[in-house]
Short mmCIF file of C-alpha atoms in Angstrom, two decimals:
data_model
loop_
_atom_site.label_atom_id
_atom_site.label_comp_id
_atom_site.label_asym_id
_atom_site.label_seq_id
_atom_site.Cartn_x
_atom_site.Cartn_y
_atom_site.Cartn_z
CA MET A 1 -4.89 -128.33 -69.17
CA ARG A 2 -1.68 -127.49 -67.46
CA THR A 3 -1.78 -125.16 -64.34
CA LEU A 4 0.39 -122.06 -64.02
CA PRO A 5 2.72 -123.82 -61.59
CA GLU A 6 3.28 -126.71 -63.97
CA LEU A 7 4.11 -124.31 -66.71
CA GLU A 8 6.52 -122.45 -64.53
CA GLN A 9 8.18 -125.71 -63.51
CA ARG A 10 8.59 -126.75 -67.15
CA LEU A 11 10.02 -123.40 -67.91
CA THR A 12 12.78 -124.09 -65.39
CA GLU A 13 13.69 -127.50 -66.70
CA LEU A 14 13.41 -127.32 -70.57
CA PRO A 15 15.14 -125.51 -73.31
CA ARG A 16 13.24 -122.16 -74.12
CA ILE A 17 13.34 -121.45 -77.98
CA ILE A 18 12.38 -118.33 -79.85
CA LEU A 19 12.15 -118.90 -83.62
CA LYS A 20 13.05 -115.68 -85.46
CA LEU A 21 11.96 -115.87 -88.92
CA ASP A 22 12.97 -112.84 -91.15
CA ASP A 23 11.58 -111.21 -94.25
CA ALA A 24 7.90 -112.20 -94.36
CA GLY A 25 6.56 -110.60 -97.62
CA ALA A 26 4.07 -111.07 -100.30
CA GLU A 27 4.50 -112.56 -103.79
CA SER A 28 1.83 -111.26 -106.07
CA ASP A 29 -1.22 -111.27 -103.93
CA VAL A 30 -0.39 -114.26 -101.74
CA ALA A 31 2.13 -115.33 -99.16
CA PRO A 32 5.16 -116.97 -100.85
CA ALA A 33 5.06 -120.73 -100.98
CA CYS A 34 8.21 -121.03 -98.87
CA TRP A 35 6.61 -119.26 -96.21
CA ARG A 36 3.29 -121.17 -96.34
CA GLU A 37 5.19 -124.41 -96.27
CA THR A 38 7.33 -123.32 -93.32
CA MET A 39 4.43 -122.31 -91.32
CA ASP A 40 2.51 -125.48 -92.19
CA VAL A 41 5.24 -127.39 -90.66
CA LEU A 42 5.24 -125.38 -87.40
CA ASN A 43 1.44 -125.45 -87.17
CA GLU A 44 1.41 -129.29 -87.60
CA GLN A 45 3.83 -129.52 -84.68
CA ARG A 46 1.91 -126.95 -82.69
CA VAL A 47 5.16 -124.74 -82.60
CA VAL A 48 4.96 -120.95 -82.39
CA ALA A 49 7.34 -118.59 -84.21
CA SER A 50 7.80 -114.98 -84.79
CA LEU A 51 7.55 -113.48 -88.21
CA GLY A 52 9.45 -110.23 -89.16
CA VAL A 53 7.33 -108.32 -91.54
CA ILE A 54 8.65 -105.56 -93.82
CA GLY A 55 6.56 -102.61 -93.78
CA ARG A 56 6.83 -101.70 -97.50
CA GLY A 57 5.18 -105.14 -98.26
CA LEU A 58 1.99 -103.84 -96.46
CA GLU A 59 1.62 -100.67 -98.54
CA MET A 60 -0.49 -102.39 -101.34
CA PRO A 61 -0.85 -105.98 -100.31
CA GLY A 62 -3.03 -108.65 -101.61
CA GLU A 63 -5.94 -109.69 -99.41
CA ALA A 64 -4.77 -113.15 -99.42
CA PHE A 65 -1.54 -112.34 -98.13
CA LEU A 66 -3.13 -110.12 -95.38
CA ASP A 67 -5.53 -112.91 -94.54
CA TRP A 68 -2.63 -115.31 -94.28
CA LEU A 69 -0.70 -113.09 -91.78
CA THR A 70 -3.81 -112.44 -89.63
CA ASP A 71 -4.38 -116.09 -89.65
CA GLN A 72 -0.78 -116.90 -88.47
CA SER A 73 -1.26 -114.26 -85.58
CA ALA A 74 -4.52 -115.77 -84.56
CA THR A 75 -2.81 -119.16 -84.36
CA GLY A 76 -0.42 -117.76 -81.81
CA HIS A 77 2.60 -116.67 -83.80
CA GLU A 78 3.92 -113.18 -83.31
CA ILE A 79 4.29 -110.59 -86.09
CA TRP A 80 7.05 -108.17 -85.57
CA ASN A 81 8.59 -104.89 -86.99
CA HIS A 82 11.45 -105.67 -89.40
CA GLY A 83 11.83 -102.05 -90.58
CA TYR A 84 10.09 -100.56 -93.55
CA ALA A 85 12.38 -100.89 -96.66
CA HIS A 86 15.04 -103.45 -95.74
CA ASP A 87 17.51 -101.62 -97.79
CA ARG A 88 20.96 -99.75 -97.62
CA PRO A 89 20.18 -96.27 -98.37
CA GLU A 90 22.67 -94.36 -100.52
CA ASP A 91 23.19 -91.92 -97.76
CA ALA A 92 23.70 -94.50 -95.03
CA GLN A 93 27.04 -93.93 -93.55
CA PRO A 94 29.47 -96.82 -92.77
CA LEU A 95 30.20 -97.32 -89.07
CA ASP A 96 33.26 -99.04 -87.62
CA GLY A 97 34.10 -100.58 -90.97
CA GLN A 98 30.69 -101.99 -91.50
CA GLN A 99 28.10 -101.10 -94.22
CA GLY A 100 25.37 -98.57 -93.51
CA ALA A 101 21.84 -99.77 -93.60
CA GLU A 102 18.26 -98.74 -92.83
CA PHE A 103 18.98 -98.52 -89.14
CA ARG A 104 22.76 -97.93 -89.13
CA GLY A 105 24.39 -94.82 -90.37
CA THR A 106 21.11 -93.14 -91.11
CA SER A 107 19.52 -90.17 -89.18
CA PHE A 108 17.31 -90.30 -86.22
CA GLY A 109 14.46 -89.09 -88.26
CA HIS A 110 14.85 -91.64 -91.08
CA GLN A 111 14.78 -94.54 -88.58
CA LEU A 112 11.91 -93.22 -86.56
CA ALA A 113 9.85 -92.66 -89.70
CA ALA A 114 10.65 -96.25 -90.77
CA LEU A 115 9.51 -97.71 -87.41
CA ARG A 116 6.38 -95.69 -87.18
CA ARG A 117 5.42 -96.36 -90.84
CA THR A 118 5.51 -100.10 -90.15
CA GLN A 119 3.72 -99.82 -86.97
CA GLU A 120 0.94 -97.78 -88.63
CA LEU A 121 0.73 -100.15 -91.59
CA ALA A 122 0.43 -103.31 -89.32
CA ARG A 123 -2.37 -101.53 -87.39
CA ARG A 124 -4.23 -100.50 -90.51
CA ARG A 125 -3.83 -103.55 -92.56
CA LEU A 126 -3.72 -106.33 -89.89
CA GLY A 127 -5.21 -104.76 -86.88
CA LEU A 128 -2.06 -105.54 -84.84
CA THR A 129 0.07 -103.35 -82.51
CA LEU A 130 3.54 -104.91 -83.15
CA ALA A 131 5.52 -105.19 -79.89
CA THR A 132 8.96 -106.33 -81.23
CA PHE A 133 11.55 -104.99 -83.43
CA GLY A 134 14.35 -106.53 -85.19
CA ALA A 135 16.50 -104.56 -87.82
CA PRO A 136 17.17 -105.63 -91.30
CA PHE A 137 20.74 -107.13 -91.38
CA ASN A 138 20.77 -106.84 -87.55
CA ALA A 139 22.33 -103.44 -88.20
CA THR A 140 21.78 -100.66 -85.68
CA ASP A 141 23.36 -97.74 -84.06
CA GLN A 142 22.84 -94.97 -81.38
CA ALA A 143 19.94 -93.28 -83.56
CA THR A 144 18.11 -96.62 -83.45
CA VAL A 145 18.18 -96.51 -79.58
CA SER A 146 16.53 -92.95 -79.61
CA ALA A 147 14.10 -94.05 -82.32
CA MET A 148 12.98 -97.17 -80.41
CA HIS A 149 12.51 -95.06 -77.19
CA SER A 150 10.16 -92.79 -79.14
CA VAL A 151 7.92 -95.81 -80.02
CA GLU A 152 6.51 -96.83 -76.85
CA GLU A 153 4.67 -99.90 -77.96
CA LEU A 154 7.83 -101.44 -79.20
CA GLU A 155 8.83 -103.46 -75.97
CA VAL A 156 11.32 -106.11 -77.27
CA TRP A 157 14.47 -105.66 -79.44
CA LEU A 158 15.71 -108.59 -81.28
CA PHE A 159 19.54 -108.67 -81.68
CA LYS A 160 20.42 -105.17 -80.51
CA GLU A 161 23.89 -104.89 -82.02
CA THR A 162 24.92 -101.46 -80.64
CA PRO A 163 26.62 -100.90 -77.30
CA PHE A 164 24.48 -97.94 -76.44
CA PRO A 165 22.03 -98.64 -73.63
CA THR A 166 18.43 -99.13 -73.92
CA SER A 167 15.46 -99.60 -71.63
CA LYS A 168 13.76 -102.14 -74.04
CA ARG A 169 13.84 -105.83 -73.33
CA VAL A 170 16.63 -107.20 -75.49
CA LEU A 171 17.06 -110.68 -76.80
CA HIS A 172 20.65 -111.28 -77.65
CA ARG A 173 22.20 -113.27 -80.42
CA ILE A 174 24.45 -116.29 -79.80
CA PRO A 175 26.05 -116.92 -83.09
CA GLU A 176 27.15 -120.45 -82.26
CA VAL A 177 23.53 -121.76 -81.95
CA ASN A 178 21.15 -120.91 -84.81
CA ILE A 179 19.30 -122.40 -87.64
CA GLU A 180 21.55 -121.20 -90.49
CA TYR A 181 25.29 -121.71 -90.93
CA PRO A 182 26.16 -119.41 -92.74
CA VAL A 183 23.11 -117.15 -93.02
CA HIS A 184 20.44 -118.59 -95.45
CA VAL A 185 21.82 -122.16 -95.16
CA PRO A 186 20.05 -124.43 -92.46
CA ASP A 187 22.47 -127.08 -91.10
CA TYR A 188 21.21 -129.61 -88.47
CA GLU A 189 24.70 -130.84 -87.37
CA ALA A 190 25.96 -127.38 -86.83
CA PHE A 191 22.80 -126.40 -84.82
CA ARG A 192 23.24 -129.62 -82.64
CA ARG A 193 26.77 -128.72 -81.73
CA GLY A 194 25.74 -125.12 -80.65
CA PHE A 195 22.59 -126.34 -78.97
CA ASP A 196 24.52 -128.86 -76.92
CA ARG A 197 26.92 -126.16 -75.71
CA HIS A 198 24.34 -123.66 -74.83
CA LEU A 199 21.70 -125.50 -72.81
CA ASP A 200 22.61 -123.35 -69.79
CA LYS A 201 21.06 -120.16 -71.36
CA GLN A 202 17.86 -118.92 -70.43
CA VAL A 203 16.52 -118.63 -73.95
CA LEU A 204 17.83 -119.59 -77.37
CA VAL A 205 16.81 -117.36 -80.40
CA LEU A 206 17.17 -119.20 -83.74
CA GLN A 207 17.16 -117.00 -86.81
CA GLY A 208 16.04 -118.09 -90.20
CA HIS A 209 15.12 -116.88 -93.62
CA PRO A 210 12.45 -119.08 -95.17
CA ASN A 211 12.64 -117.22 -98.39
CA SER A 212 16.21 -118.84 -99.00
CA TRP A 213 15.26 -122.38 -98.12
CA PHE A 214 13.52 -123.53 -101.39
CA GLY A 215 16.17 -123.20 -104.20
CA ASP A 216 17.82 -126.19 -102.63
CA ARG A 217 15.25 -128.44 -100.85
CA SER A 218 17.96 -129.95 -98.59
CA ARG A 219 18.00 -126.54 -96.67
CA PHE A 220 14.13 -126.94 -95.84
CA ALA A 221 14.88 -130.52 -94.93
CA ALA A 222 17.55 -129.35 -92.38
CA PHE A 223 15.12 -126.79 -90.95
CA THR A 224 12.37 -129.32 -90.55
CA ARG A 225 14.85 -131.66 -88.86
CA ILE A 226 15.77 -128.99 -86.39
CA VAL A 227 12.21 -128.37 -85.52
CA ARG A 228 11.36 -132.00 -85.05
CA PHE A 229 14.31 -132.47 -82.94
CA LEU A 230 13.30 -129.56 -80.58
CA VAL A 231 9.75 -131.06 -80.30
CA ASP A 232 11.29 -134.24 -79.46
CA GLN A 233 13.31 -132.59 -76.67
CA LYS A 234 9.92 -131.05 -75.44
CA ALA A 235 11.21 -127.58 -75.84
CA VAL A 236 9.14 -124.61 -74.70
CA PHE A 237 8.57 -122.43 -77.82
CA LEU A 238 8.18 -118.71 -77.04
CA THR A 239 7.33 -115.60 -79.01
CA PRO A 240 9.34 -112.40 -77.97
CA ARG A 241 6.25 -110.95 -76.56
CA GLU A 242 5.55 -114.01 -74.34
CA TRP A 243 9.18 -113.95 -73.20
CA ALA A 244 9.01 -110.36 -72.21
CA THR A 245 5.81 -110.99 -70.18
CA GLY A 246 7.52 -113.92 -68.38
CA LEU A 247 4.98 -116.58 -69.28
CA SER A 248 4.32 -118.73 -72.29
CA PRO A 249 1.45 -121.24 -72.77
CA SER A 250 2.99 -122.33 -76.21
CA THR A 251 4.89 -125.44 -75.90
CA SER A 252 5.44 -128.28 -78.38
CA GLU A 253 3.44 -130.57 -75.98
CA GLY A 254 0.08 -129.20 -76.84
#
């Protein structure tokens, strides 16, 4: 077993990676095959990830889906709050020329209710207090800042794309280094170009959407290749909660 000083030394020398996987949801009563296969690959490599769960999918879930999610959490992956509906409400107002969404162009009350409902469902269905939030479409506004401050247990904000200040810990997006180019399409060569240019960053957050990787198997193959490259590089894989606490025992080394 590695000692704390050994871990801290590795964290100063190796790339730190957070895998941000969006839109975890149920298919009938079980986790979709695309998610099961994605997590099988990560678990085989002893790589941790963060799974963004949509609250509405926890309203009447199948027991098999709940069991699968709790198993992922018990393995070391982090389940995070990806909003409640993942929609674009009819009354959501466009801002700065961009479409409205669940957390952009809607009221403070609407956004707070969405955050709290997903937190409540995660506690009731999964026995988890979620510590991290990432908005659907990564679309947020000033009301999101106020709503987040009203939910104390949400400590980390993935891809806060509004200029209004927050006391939460923010993990920023670096568009040039990602899993998908464009969104939904994993691309190993594009990832490598971005990765090589941004090794000076403290942490790299890589976003992906497993639901989109299985219509064309080359997409899943590219994702798998990215993971194996990072494992070969002895990357340190973190969850957002681990990053916020400043320590991670989760590395690709085992």
